[in-house]
């Protein structure tokens, strides 16, 4: 059993090392640090991961770091997806943002309870990484297709009706505001004209 676990760890390390040798900005930075320190980039990455995990557990500003991780990479890859000709990646990242939005909304209303969960920011960060992970069991895909999509499809007509009513109310409010602004501007011009006329008399 111990040898099987050790074999799995070695396989995992080999896969991670392969990923860390792919060409991108992060691996270029790791390569420079590796050359200066003499420490393999695999161990640098594992050390960085350990620091991030510890910081998310007890660090000041863990909420910012967690939200930064859950936002910056998906935002950049969403930009890349929009700019590419392949539309499949657009769908992947749109699903991520739908799940992210639902989670943020849920988190807003349950914030007072979440405060008491130990290591909440670490757990949230793990959840967000799972949601953006390029795997077949991607978290955002699972949550979207199992929970969000069936829920939205069940209430789609009611939601569309509410959105239409809200849009109509916003349009009417905009027209009222425009009319009020025009009236106010006309009154101001009239007052200024009368003031100027009184000064010339």
Short mmCIF file of C-alpha atoms in Angstrom, two decimals, residues 95-195:
data_model
loop_
_atom_site.label_atom_id
_atom_site.label_comp_id
_atom_site.label_asym_id
_atom_site.label_seq_id
_atom_site.Cartn_x
_atom_site.Cartn_y
_atom_site.Cartn_z
CA UNK A 95 -20.50 28.88 -17.35
CA UNK A 96 -17.73 29.70 -14.84
CA UNK A 97 -18.99 33.28 -14.50
CA UNK A 98 -22.60 32.13 -14.06
CA UNK A 99 -21.50 29.83 -11.23
CA UNK A 100 -19.25 32.54 -9.77
CA UNK A 101 -22.17 35.00 -9.80
CA UNK A 102 -24.54 32.56 -8.11
CA UNK A 103 -21.90 31.75 -5.50
CA UNK A 104 -21.21 35.47 -4.86
CA UNK A 105 -24.94 36.11 -4.45
CA UNK A 106 -25.31 33.17 -2.07
CA UNK A 107 -22.23 34.29 -0.16
CA UNK A 108 -23.62 37.82 0.21
CA UNK A 109 -26.74 36.56 2.00
CA UNK A 110 -24.92 33.98 4.15
CA UNK A 111 -21.87 36.11 5.03
CA UNK A 112 -22.76 36.37 8.71
CA UNK A 113 -22.68 32.56 9.04
CA UNK A 114 -19.66 31.98 6.80
CA UNK A 115 -17.58 34.20 9.09
CA UNK A 116 -17.64 31.43 11.70
CA UNK A 117 -16.40 28.64 9.41
CA UNK A 118 -12.73 27.91 10.16
CA UNK A 119 -10.41 28.42 7.18
CA UNK A 120 -13.31 29.68 5.07
CA UNK A 121 -11.09 31.59 2.60
CA UNK A 122 -8.96 28.51 1.99
CA UNK A 123 -12.08 26.40 1.39
CA UNK A 124 -13.53 29.03 -0.94
CA UNK A 125 -10.26 29.25 -2.87
CA UNK A 126 -10.19 25.45 -3.29
CA UNK A 127 -13.78 25.62 -4.52
CA UNK A 128 -12.97 28.36 -7.06
CA UNK A 129 -9.87 26.52 -8.31
CA UNK A 130 -12.04 23.41 -8.77
CA UNK A 131 -14.54 25.53 -10.72
CA UNK A 132 -11.85 26.79 -13.10
CA UNK A 133 -9.78 23.59 -13.32
CA UNK A 134 -9.32 22.26 -16.87
CA UNK A 135 -10.53 18.76 -16.01
CA UNK A 136 -13.41 16.58 -17.10
CA UNK A 137 -14.94 16.94 -13.62
CA UNK A 138 -14.76 20.75 -13.65
CA UNK A 139 -16.68 22.27 -10.74
CA UNK A 140 -18.47 24.99 -12.68
CA UNK A 141 -19.70 22.47 -15.27
CA UNK A 142 -20.96 20.11 -12.55
CA UNK A 143 -22.74 22.84 -10.58
CA UNK A 144 -24.19 24.50 -13.68
CA UNK A 145 -25.61 21.37 -15.29
CA UNK A 146 -26.80 19.72 -12.06
CA UNK A 147 -28.24 22.70 -10.18
CA UNK A 148 -28.29 26.10 -11.85
CA UNK A 149 -29.48 25.14 -15.35
CA UNK A 150 -32.46 23.01 -14.17
CA UNK A 151 -33.47 25.74 -11.72
CA UNK A 152 -33.30 28.52 -14.32
CA UNK A 153 -35.12 26.44 -16.95
CA UNK A 154 -37.93 25.74 -14.46
CA UNK A 155 -38.47 29.46 -13.74
CA UNK A 156 -37.25 30.94 -17.05
CA UNK A 157 -40.63 32.39 -18.11
CA UNK A 158 -41.19 34.04 -14.73
CA UNK A 159 -37.65 35.45 -14.72
CA UNK A 160 -38.07 36.78 -18.30
CA UNK A 161 -41.38 38.38 -17.34
CA UNK A 162 -39.83 40.05 -14.28
CA UNK A 163 -36.86 41.28 -16.35
CA UNK A 164 -39.24 42.69 -19.00
CA UNK A 165 -41.26 44.50 -16.32
CA UNK A 166 -38.10 45.89 -14.74
CA UNK A 167 -36.81 47.04 -18.15
CA UNK A 168 -40.11 48.75 -18.92
CA UNK A 169 -40.13 50.46 -15.51
CA UNK A 170 -36.52 51.60 -16.03
CA UNK A 171 -37.39 52.95 -19.50
CA UNK A 172 -40.38 54.86 -18.11
CA UNK A 173 -38.30 56.21 -15.22
CA UNK A 174 -35.66 57.32 -17.73
CA UNK A 175 -38.26 59.16 -19.80
CA UNK A 176 -39.67 60.86 -16.68
CA UNK A 177 -36.14 61.86 -15.61
CA UNK A 178 -35.43 63.19 -19.10
CA UNK A 179 -38.65 65.26 -19.08
CA UNK A 180 -37.83 66.62 -15.62
CA UNK A 181 -34.30 67.53 -16.74
CA UNK A 182 -35.65 69.30 -19.82
CA UNK A 183 -38.17 71.23 -17.70
CA UNK A 184 -35.47 72.18 -15.20
CA UNK A 185 -33.18 73.34 -17.99
CA UNK A 186 -35.98 75.39 -19.58
CA UNK A 187 -36.83 76.97 -16.21
CA UNK A 188 -33.16 77.82 -15.62
CA UNK A 189 -32.84 79.42 -19.06
CA UNK A 190 -36.06 81.38 -18.53
CA UNK A 191 -34.87 82.58 -15.10
CA UNK A 192 -31.52 83.62 -16.54
CA UNK A 193 -33.24 85.50 -19.39
CA UNK A 194 -35.51 87.34 -16.92
CA UNK A 195 -32.52 88.19 -14.68
#
